CSV table of C-alpha atoms and ligand atoms in Angstrom, one decimal:
chain,number,residue,atom,x,y,z
E,1,MET,CA,0.0,0.0,0.0
E,2,ASN,CA,1.2,3.5,-0.8
E,3,LYS,CA,2.5,5.5,2.2
E,4,VAL,CA,0.4,8.5,3.3
E,5,TYR,CA,2.6,11.5,3.9
E,6,LYS,CA,1.8,14.1,6.6
E,7,ALA,CA,1.7,17.7,5.5
E,8,VAL,CA,1.8,20.9,7.6
E,9,VAL,CA,0.9,24.1,5.9
E,10,VAL,CA,2.1,27.5,7.3
E,11,GLY,CA,0.4,30.7,6.2
E,12,MET,CA,-3.4,30.7,5.7
E,13,GLY,CA,-3.8,33.4,3.0
E,14,LYS,CA,-4.9,32.6,-0.5
E,15,ARG,CA,-2.1,30.3,-1.5
E,16,GLY,CA,-1.8,28.6,1.9
E,17,LYS,CA,-5.5,27.5,1.6
E,18,HIS,CA,-5.0,26.3,-1.9
E,19,HIS,CA,-2.1,24.1,-0.8
E,20,ALA,CA,-3.9,22.9,2.3
E,21,LEU,CA,-7.0,21.9,0.3
E,22,ALA,CA,-4.9,20.1,-2.3
E,23,PHE,CA,-3.2,18.0,0.4
E,24,LYS,CA,-6.5,17.4,2.1
E,25,ASN,CA,-8.1,16.1,-1.1
E,26,ASN,CA,-5.2,13.9,-2.2
E,27,PRO,CA,-5.3,10.3,-0.7
E,28,ARG,CA,-1.4,10.2,-0.7
E,29,PHE,CA,-1.4,13.0,2.0
E,30,GLU,CA,-2.9,13.7,5.3
E,31,LEU,CA,-3.3,17.4,6.1
E,32,ALA,CA,-1.9,17.0,9.6
E,33,ALA,CA,-2.0,20.6,10.7
E,34,ILE,CA,-2.3,24.2,9.6
E,35,CYS,CA,-0.4,27.1,11.1
E,36,THR,CA,-0.5,30.9,11.0
E,37,ARG,CA,0.1,33.8,13.4
E,38,ASP,CA,-3.4,35.1,13.4
E,39,ARG,CA,-5.6,32.9,15.7
E,40,SER,CA,-9.0,34.0,14.2
E,41,LYS,CA,-7.7,33.4,10.6
E,42,LEU,CA,-6.5,30.0,11.8
E,43,GLU,CA,-9.8,29.0,13.2
E,44,ARG,CA,-11.7,30.2,10.2
E,45,ALA,CA,-9.4,28.2,7.9
E,46,ALA,CA,-9.6,25.1,10.0
E,47,ALA,CA,-13.4,25.1,9.7
E,48,GLU,CA,-13.1,25.3,5.9
E,49,LEU,CA,-10.5,22.5,5.8
E,50,GLY,CA,-12.3,19.8,7.8
E,51,ASN,CA,-10.7,20.9,11.2
E,52,PRO,CA,-7.1,19.7,11.0
E,53,ARG,CA,-4.9,20.5,14.0
E,54,THR,CA,-4.0,24.2,14.3
E,55,SER,CA,-1.1,26.0,15.8
E,56,THR,CA,0.7,29.3,15.8
E,57,ASP,CA,4.1,27.6,16.2
E,58,PRO,CA,5.4,26.1,12.9
E,59,LEU,CA,8.4,24.2,14.3
E,60,GLY,CA,6.5,22.9,17.3
E,61,ILE,CA,3.5,21.5,15.3
E,62,ALA,CA,5.7,20.1,12.5
E,63,ARG,CA,7.7,18.2,15.0
E,64,GLU,CA,4.7,17.1,17.0
E,65,VAL,CA,2.9,15.6,14.0
E,66,ARG,CA,6.2,14.3,12.5
E,67,ALA,CA,5.5,16.1,9.2
E,68,ASP,CA,6.9,14.7,6.0
E,69,VAL,CA,6.1,17.8,4.1
E,70,PHE,CA,6.6,21.3,5.5
E,71,CYS,CA,4.8,23.7,3.3
E,72,PHE,CA,4.8,27.5,3.7
E,73,CYS,CA,2.9,30.1,1.7
E,74,THR,CA,4.0,33.5,3.1
E,75,PRO,CA,4.8,36.9,1.6
E,76,PRO,CA,8.2,37.0,-0.2
E,77,ALA,CA,10.0,38.6,2.8
E,78,VAL,CA,9.4,35.4,4.8
E,79,ARG,CA,11.6,32.7,3.4
E,80,LEU,CA,14.9,31.9,5.0
E,81,ASP,CA,13.6,31.6,8.6
E,82,LEU,CA,10.9,29.2,7.5
E,83,ILE,CA,13.4,27.2,5.4
E,84,LYS,CA,15.4,26.8,8.6
E,85,ILE,CA,12.3,25.7,10.5
E,86,GLY,CA,11.4,23.2,7.8
E,87,ILE,CA,14.9,21.7,8.0
E,88,ALA,CA,14.8,21.7,11.8
E,89,SER,CA,11.4,20.0,11.8
E,90,GLY,CA,12.9,16.8,10.2
E,91,ALA,CA,10.5,17.0,7.2
E,92,LYS,CA,11.7,15.3,4.0
E,93,LEU,CA,10.3,17.9,1.6
E,94,ILE,CA,9.8,21.6,1.9
E,95,ALA,CA,7.2,23.1,-0.5
E,96,TYR,CA,7.0,26.8,-0.8
E,97,GLU,CA,6.0,29.7,-2.9
E,98,LYS,CA,7.7,31.7,-5.5
E,99,PRO,CA,9.8,33.9,-5.5
E,100,ILE,CA,12.2,31.7,-3.6
E,101,ALA,CA,14.0,34.8,-2.1
E,102,LEU,CA,14.4,38.5,-2.3
E,103,SER,CA,18.1,38.5,-3.2
E,104,MET,CA,20.7,36.2,-4.7
E,105,ASN,CA,22.4,36.1,-1.3
E,106,GLU,CA,19.3,34.7,0.3
E,107,ALA,CA,18.8,32.2,-2.6
E,108,ILE,CA,22.3,30.9,-2.3
E,109,GLU,CA,22.0,30.5,1.5
E,110,ILE,CA,18.7,28.6,1.0
E,111,ARG,CA,20.3,26.3,-1.6
E,112,GLU,CA,23.3,25.6,0.6
E,113,LEU,CA,21.1,24.8,3.7
E,114,VAL,CA,18.8,22.5,1.9
E,115,ASN,CA,21.5,20.7,0.0
E,116,ARG,CA,23.5,20.2,3.3
E,117,ALA,CA,20.4,18.9,5.0
E,118,GLY,CA,19.6,16.6,2.1
E,119,ILE,CA,16.0,17.8,2.0
E,120,LYS,CA,13.9,18.0,-1.2
E,121,THR,CA,12.3,21.4,-2.1
E,122,VAL,CA,9.5,22.2,-4.5
E,123,VAL,CA,8.5,25.7,-5.6
E,124,SER,CA,5.1,26.6,-6.7
E,125,HIS,CA,5.5,27.4,-10.5
E,126,GLN,CA,2.4,25.3,-11.0
E,127,HIS,CA,0.9,27.0,-14.1
E,128,ARG,CA,2.8,24.5,-16.2
E,129,TYR,CA,0.2,21.9,-15.3
E,130,GLY,CA,-2.4,23.8,-17.3
E,131,ARG,CA,-3.4,21.8,-20.4
E,132,HIS,CA,-2.6,24.8,-22.7
E,133,TYR,CA,0.9,25.1,-21.1
E,134,ARG,CA,1.4,21.3,-21.7
E,135,LYS,CA,0.1,21.5,-25.2
E,136,VAL,CA,2.8,24.0,-26.2
E,137,LYS,CA,5.5,21.8,-24.6
E,138,GLU,CA,4.2,18.8,-26.6
E,139,MET,CA,4.3,20.8,-29.8
E,140,ILE,CA,7.9,21.8,-29.1
E,141,ASP,CA,8.9,18.2,-28.2
E,142,SER,CA,7.2,16.8,-31.3
E,143,GLY,CA,9.6,18.8,-33.5
E,144,ALA,CA,6.8,20.6,-35.3
E,145,LEU,CA,8.6,24.0,-34.8
E,146,GLY,CA,12.0,22.6,-35.8
E,147,ARG,CA,15.0,23.3,-33.6
E,148,ILE,CA,14.0,26.0,-31.2
E,149,HIS,CA,16.0,29.2,-31.5
E,150,THR,CA,14.0,31.6,-29.4
E,151,VAL,CA,11.8,31.5,-26.3
E,152,TYR,CA,9.9,34.4,-24.9
E,153,GLY,CA,7.6,35.5,-22.1
E,154,HIS,CA,5.9,38.7,-21.1
E,155,ALA,CA,3.3,39.8,-18.5
E,156,VAL,CA,1.9,43.2,-17.4
E,157,GLY,CA,2.0,42.2,-13.7
E,158,TRP,CA,5.2,43.2,-11.9
E,159,MET,CA,8.5,41.3,-11.5
E,160,MET,CA,8.4,39.6,-8.1
E,161,HIS,CA,4.9,38.3,-8.9
E,162,LEU,CA,5.5,36.9,-12.4
E,163,PHE,CA,9.1,37.0,-13.6
E,164,THR,CA,10.1,33.7,-12.1
E,165,HIS,CA,6.9,32.0,-13.4
E,166,LEU,CA,7.8,33.2,-17.0
E,167,VAL,CA,11.5,32.1,-16.7
E,168,ASP,CA,10.5,28.7,-15.3
E,169,TYR,CA,8.2,28.0,-18.3
E,170,MET,CA,10.7,29.5,-20.8
E,171,ARG,CA,13.4,27.2,-19.4
E,172,TRP,CA,11.0,24.2,-19.6
E,173,TYR,CA,10.2,25.0,-23.3
E,174,ASN,CA,13.9,25.2,-23.8
E,175,GLY,CA,14.8,21.8,-22.3
E,176,ASN,CA,15.8,23.4,-19.0
E,177,ALA,CA,19.0,24.8,-20.6
E,178,GLU,CA,21.2,26.8,-18.3
E,179,ALA,CA,21.8,30.5,-19.0
E,180,GLU,CA,25.2,31.8,-19.9
E,181,TRP,CA,24.7,35.5,-19.7
E,182,VAL,CA,21.9,38.0,-19.3
E,183,MET,CA,21.4,41.7,-20.1
E,184,GLY,CA,18.5,43.9,-19.0
E,185,GLN,CA,17.0,47.3,-18.4
E,186,ALA,CA,14.4,48.6,-15.9
E,187,ALA,CA,12.2,51.7,-15.2
E,188,GLY,CA,9.9,53.0,-12.5
E,189,ARG,CA,10.2,53.1,-8.7
E,190,GLY,CA,6.5,52.7,-7.8
E,191,LYS,CA,6.6,49.0,-7.0
E,192,LEU,CA,9.9,49.0,-5.1
E,193,ALA,CA,7.8,49.6,-1.9
E,194,ASP,CA,5.4,46.8,-2.7
E,195,ASN,CA,5.4,43.5,-0.7
E,196,HIS,CA,6.6,42.0,-4.0
E,197,PRO,CA,9.2,44.7,-4.5
E,198,SER,CA,10.0,45.2,-8.1
E,199,PRO,CA,10.9,47.9,-10.7
E,200,ASP,CA,7.7,48.9,-12.5
E,201,HIS,CA,9.0,47.6,-15.8
E,202,ILE,CA,11.9,45.3,-16.6
E,203,ALA,CA,13.1,43.6,-19.7
E,204,GLY,CA,15.9,41.0,-20.2
E,205,LEU,CA,17.7,39.2,-22.9
E,206,ILE,CA,19.0,35.7,-22.0
E,207,GLN,CA,21.7,33.8,-23.8
E,208,PHE,CA,21.2,30.1,-23.1
E,209,GLY,CA,24.0,27.6,-23.2
E,210,ASN,CA,22.4,25.7,-26.1
E,211,GLY,CA,22.4,28.9,-28.2
E,212,VAL,CA,18.7,29.7,-27.7
E,213,ARG,CA,17.8,33.3,-27.1
E,214,GLY,CA,15.4,34.2,-24.3
E,215,MET,CA,13.4,37.5,-24.2
E,216,ILE,CA,11.5,38.4,-21.1
E,217,GLU,CA,9.6,41.4,-19.9
E,218,THR,CA,7.2,42.2,-17.0
E,219,GLY,CA,5.4,45.2,-15.8
E,220,ALA,CA,4.0,48.6,-16.8
E,221,GLY,CA,5.6,48.8,-20.3
E,222,ALA,CA,5.4,45.1,-21.2
E,223,PRO,CA,3.2,44.3,-24.3
E,224,ASP,CA,-0.5,43.8,-23.9
E,225,VAL,CA,-2.0,40.4,-24.5
E,226,PRO,CA,-5.2,41.6,-26.1
E,227,GLU,CA,-6.7,38.2,-26.3
E,228,VAL,CA,-6.9,38.0,-22.5
E,229,GLU,CA,-9.3,40.2,-20.6
E,230,TYR,CA,-8.3,39.4,-17.0
E,231,TRP,CA,-5.3,41.7,-16.2
E,232,TRP,CA,-3.2,39.3,-14.1
E,233,ARG,CA,-3.4,36.7,-16.8
E,234,LYS,CA,-2.1,38.9,-19.6
E,235,CYS,CA,0.9,36.6,-20.0
E,236,ARG,CA,2.3,35.1,-23.2
E,237,ILE,CA,5.0,32.5,-23.2
E,238,GLY,CA,6.2,30.7,-26.3
E,239,ALA,CA,8.9,29.3,-28.5
E,240,GLN,CA,9.9,29.8,-32.1
E,241,GLY,CA,11.8,27.6,-34.5
E,242,PRO,CA,12.5,27.6,-38.2
E,243,GLU,CA,9.2,25.8,-38.9
E,244,GLY,CA,6.9,28.0,-36.8
E,245,PHE,CA,5.9,29.1,-33.3
E,246,ALA,CA,3.7,27.9,-30.5
E,247,GLU,CA,2.6,30.0,-27.5
E,248,VAL,CA,0.5,29.8,-24.4
E,249,LEU,CA,-1.7,32.7,-23.1
E,250,THR,CA,-2.1,32.2,-19.4
E,251,GLY,CA,-5.7,33.3,-19.5
E,252,CYS,CA,-6.7,32.2,-23.0
E,253,GLY,CA,-5.5,28.9,-24.4
E,254,TRP,CA,-2.7,28.2,-26.8
E,255,ARG,CA,-2.0,28.9,-30.5
E,256,SER,CA,0.5,27.9,-33.1
E,257,VAL,CA,1.5,28.4,-36.7
E,258,THR,CA,3.5,25.7,-38.3
E,259,ARG,CA,3.8,24.1,-41.8
E,260,ASP,CA,0.6,22.3,-41.0
E,261,GLY,CA,-1.2,25.7,-40.7
E,262,ALA,CA,-2.6,27.7,-37.8
E,263,HIS,CA,-4.0,25.9,-34.8
E,264,SER,CA,-5.3,26.9,-31.4
E,265,GLY,CA,-6.9,25.4,-28.4
E,266,GLU,CA,-8.4,26.1,-25.0
E,267,GLY,CA,-7.1,26.3,-21.5
E,268,CYS,CA,-6.9,28.9,-18.7
E,269,MET,CA,-4.8,29.1,-15.5
E,270,ASN,CA,-7.0,27.4,-12.9
E,271,TYR,CA,-5.8,26.7,-9.3
E,272,ASP,CA,-8.4,23.9,-8.9
E,273,LEU,CA,-7.0,22.1,-11.9
E,274,ASP,CA,-3.3,22.9,-11.5
E,275,MET,CA,-2.8,22.2,-7.7
E,276,PRO,CA,-3.9,18.5,-7.6
E,277,PRO,CA,-1.2,17.2,-10.0
E,278,TYR,CA,1.4,19.6,-8.6
E,279,VAL,CA,0.8,18.2,-5.1
E,280,ASN,CA,0.6,14.6,-6.4
E,281,ASP,CA,4.0,14.9,-8.0
E,282,MET,CA,5.4,15.6,-4.5
E,283,ALA,CA,4.2,12.2,-3.3
E,284,ASP,CA,5.8,10.6,-6.3
E,285,TRP,CA,9.2,12.2,-5.6
E,286,LEU,CA,8.9,11.3,-1.9
E,287,ASP,CA,8.3,7.7,-3.0
E,288,ASP,CA,11.1,7.5,-5.5
E,289,ASP,CA,14.2,9.8,-5.6
E,290,SER,CA,14.4,9.4,-9.4
E,291,LYS,CA,10.9,10.9,-9.9
E,292,ILE,CA,12.2,14.5,-9.5
E,293,HIS,CA,9.4,17.0,-9.2
E,294,PRO,CA,9.1,19.3,-12.3
E,295,CYS,CA,9.0,22.3,-10.0
E,296,ASN,CA,12.1,21.2,-7.9
E,297,GLY,CA,13.9,23.9,-6.0
E,298,GLU,CA,17.1,23.5,-8.0
E,299,SER,CA,15.3,24.5,-11.2
E,300,ALA,CA,13.6,27.4,-9.3
E,301,HIS,CA,17.1,28.5,-8.2
E,302,LYS,CA,18.3,28.6,-11.8
E,303,GLY,CA,15.2,30.7,-12.8
E,304,PHE,CA,15.7,33.1,-9.8
E,305,GLU,CA,19.4,33.4,-10.7
E,306,ILE,CA,18.4,34.7,-14.2
E,307,THR,CA,16.0,37.1,-12.5
E,308,MET,CA,18.6,38.5,-10.3
E,309,ALA,CA,21.1,38.6,-13.2
E,310,VAL,CA,18.7,40.9,-15.1
E,311,LEU,CA,18.6,43.2,-12.0
E,312,ARG,CA,22.4,43.2,-11.7
E,313,SER,CA,22.6,44.2,-15.4
E,314,VAL,CA,20.4,47.2,-14.7
E,315,ILE,CA,22.6,48.1,-11.7
E,316,GLU,CA,26.1,47.4,-13.2
E,317,ARG,CA,25.2,47.8,-16.9
E,318,GLY,CA,26.1,45.5,-19.7
E,319,GLN,CA,26.1,41.7,-19.8
E,320,ILE,CA,26.2,39.6,-16.7
E,321,ARG,CA,27.7,36.2,-16.7
E,322,LEU,CA,26.1,33.3,-14.8
E,323,PRO,CA,26.4,31.6,-12.3
E,324,LEU,CA,26.1,34.5,-9.8
E,325,GLY,CA,28.0,34.6,-6.6
E,326,PRO,CA,26.9,36.7,-3.5
E,327,GLY,CA,26.8,40.5,-3.9
E,328,GLU,CA,25.0,43.6,-2.9
E,329,PRO,CA,21.3,42.8,-2.5
E,330,GLU,CA,19.9,43.6,-5.9
E,331,LEU,CA,16.6,45.3,-4.9
E,332,GLU,CA,18.5,47.6,-2.5
E,333,ALA,CA,21.0,48.5,-5.2
E,334,LEU,CA,18.2,49.1,-7.7
E,335,GLY,CA,16.6,51.5,-5.2
E,336,ARG,CA,19.9,53.4,-5.2
E,337,ILE,CA,20.3,53.8,-8.9
E,338,LEU,CA,16.8,53.8,-10.5
E,339,PRO,CA,15.9,57.3,-11.7
E,340,ASP,CA,12.8,58.9,-10.1
E,341,ARG,CA,10.8,59.3,-13.4
E,342,PRO,CA,7.3,58.1,-13.9
E,343,VAL,CA,7.1,54.8,-15.8
E,344,LEU,CA,5.7,54.9,-19.3
E,345,LEU,CA,2.8,52.5,-20.0
E,346,SER,CA,2.1,50.1,-22.8
E,347,ILE,CA,-1.6,50.1,-22.3
E,348,GLU,CA,-4.1,52.2,-20.4
E,349,ALA,CA,-5.2,49.2,-18.4
E,350,ASN,CA,-1.9,49.3,-16.6
E,351,ARG,CA,-2.5,52.7,-15.1
E,352,LYS,CA,-4.5,51.4,-12.1
E,353,GLU,CA,-1.4,49.6,-10.9
E,354,TYR,CA,1.4,51.9,-12.1
E,355,SER,CA,-0.1,55.4,-11.6
H,1,NAD,N1,2.1,30.2,-7.5
H,1,NAD,C1,1.1,31.1,-7.8
H,1,NAD,O1,0.3,30.9,-8.7
H,1,NAD,C2,0.9,32.2,-6.8
H,1,NAD,C3,-0.3,33.0,-6.8
H,1,NAD,C4,-0.5,34.0,-5.9
H,1,NAD,C5,0.5,34.2,-5.0
H,1,NAD,N2,1.7,33.5,-4.9
H,1,NAD,C6,2.7,33.6,-3.9
H,1,NAD,O2,2.3,33.1,-2.7
H,1,NAD,C7,2.9,33.8,-1.6
H,1,NAD,C8,1.7,34.1,-0.6
H,1,NAD,O3,0.8,34.8,-1.3
H,1,NAD,P1,-0.8,34.9,-0.8
H,1,NAD,O4,-1.5,35.5,-2.0
H,1,NAD,O5,-1.2,33.6,-0.3
H,1,NAD,O6,-0.6,36.0,0.3
H,1,NAD,P2,-1.6,36.3,1.5
H,1,NAD,O7,-1.3,37.6,2.0
H,1,NAD,O8,-3.0,35.9,1.1
H,1,NAD,O9,-1.2,35.2,2.7
H,1,NAD,C9,0.0,35.2,3.3
H,1,NAD,C10,-0.1,34.5,4.6
H,1,NAD,O10,1.2,34.4,5.3
H,1,NAD,C11,1.0,34.7,6.7
H,1,NAD,N3,2.3,35.2,7.2
H,1,NAD,C12,2.9,36.3,7.0
H,1,NAD,N4,4.1,36.4,7.6
H,1,NAD,C13,4.2,35.2,8.3
H,1,NAD,C14,5.2,34.6,9.1
H,1,NAD,N5,6.3,35.3,9.5
H,1,NAD,N6,5.0,33.4,9.6
H,1,NAD,C15,3.9,32.7,9.3
H,1,NAD,N7,2.9,33.2,8.5
H,1,NAD,C16,3.1,34.4,8.0
H,1,NAD,C17,-0.1,35.8,6.7
H,1,NAD,O11,-0.7,35.9,7.9
H,1,NAD,C18,-1.0,35.2,5.6
H,1,NAD,O12,-1.9,34.3,6.2
H,1,NAD,C19,3.6,35.0,-2.2
H,1,NAD,O13,5.0,34.7,-2.3
H,1,NAD,C20,3.0,35.1,-3.6
H,1,NAD,O14,4.0,35.6,-4.6
H,1,NAD,C21,1.8,32.5,-5.8
């Protein structure tokens, strides 16, 4: 019989509840406990989740229930301390939210800690489970586009919300190739003070080791995705080869043009559909070390490194070679050098966020 793994979920906001529900509904897991600092929020969430055990002490409860999975879904500023707690709890796998850190220094420390502890990590870039995302991957793998030479991604939402999502799927569409160097530019200080601190607009070029070019852009000046109405899902990610292109629109299906003609299909980012397989793949990886989770922390680290390299390019100018070592925290450095000029918009609909 398959082992049932015990999961503890910390943080009972939107994403914490998504995760808790997915663990609760999966027969491979027991939602052993939920945890957050706010007691009233905790009790309300427990009632919605079939009354698992509750606590305001993540380490205490994870140890008490002997959690196999320590999951946390907290704002981006809360990462390293909870990684340390996850390791101290004795869990076998830590599942957490993107972005993995707020600086390269923090990401490097997290990677060192989890590698030393021999603990698996999974990061929630779960959009890839959408059928439209997978369809584009299938088309690329089928050879219908020829040998891929370009991958691209853009979104009007800001960097710390969406950049690592885009990079993750671009890397996936490019066979998880490593980046050799990156060059970027940024504008607008408005979102530096957000809890997902970001320049208002940022664009980057990525030279991948396999010769493929990556182009990525997020924020106020990024291109519209007119096919999509819902602002947060105005994201386009795709690949081009000599025989054509295929791309996914987060909020509106997929499309391609190849020698066989123009094709398109349905699909929309949907937590209810994307979370169950994302969580199920954790059980498979816990069962079998060779079944590495598609959203493994090492892959997320590579994507975050590209993200921070674009910021370093803005700060230092010119091309930035990877891998990155420790350095001045990128967002602080950006705050020092970014001119205080209003960001220019690509579409009027961006004004509500980047006024
Ligand atoms: N993967 C996705 O599709 C996706 C979508 C939305 C958000 N996110 C990410 O999920 C994370 C959480 O976002 P959210 O929308 O759930 O936020 P939220 O504000 O709804 O919830 C955050 C929760 O963390 C708790 N918290 C804050 N500090 C804490 C601490 N020190 N210890 C314990 N709990 C603490 C808060 O009380 C709250 O319950 C963010 O990093 C965000 O970028 C990912």
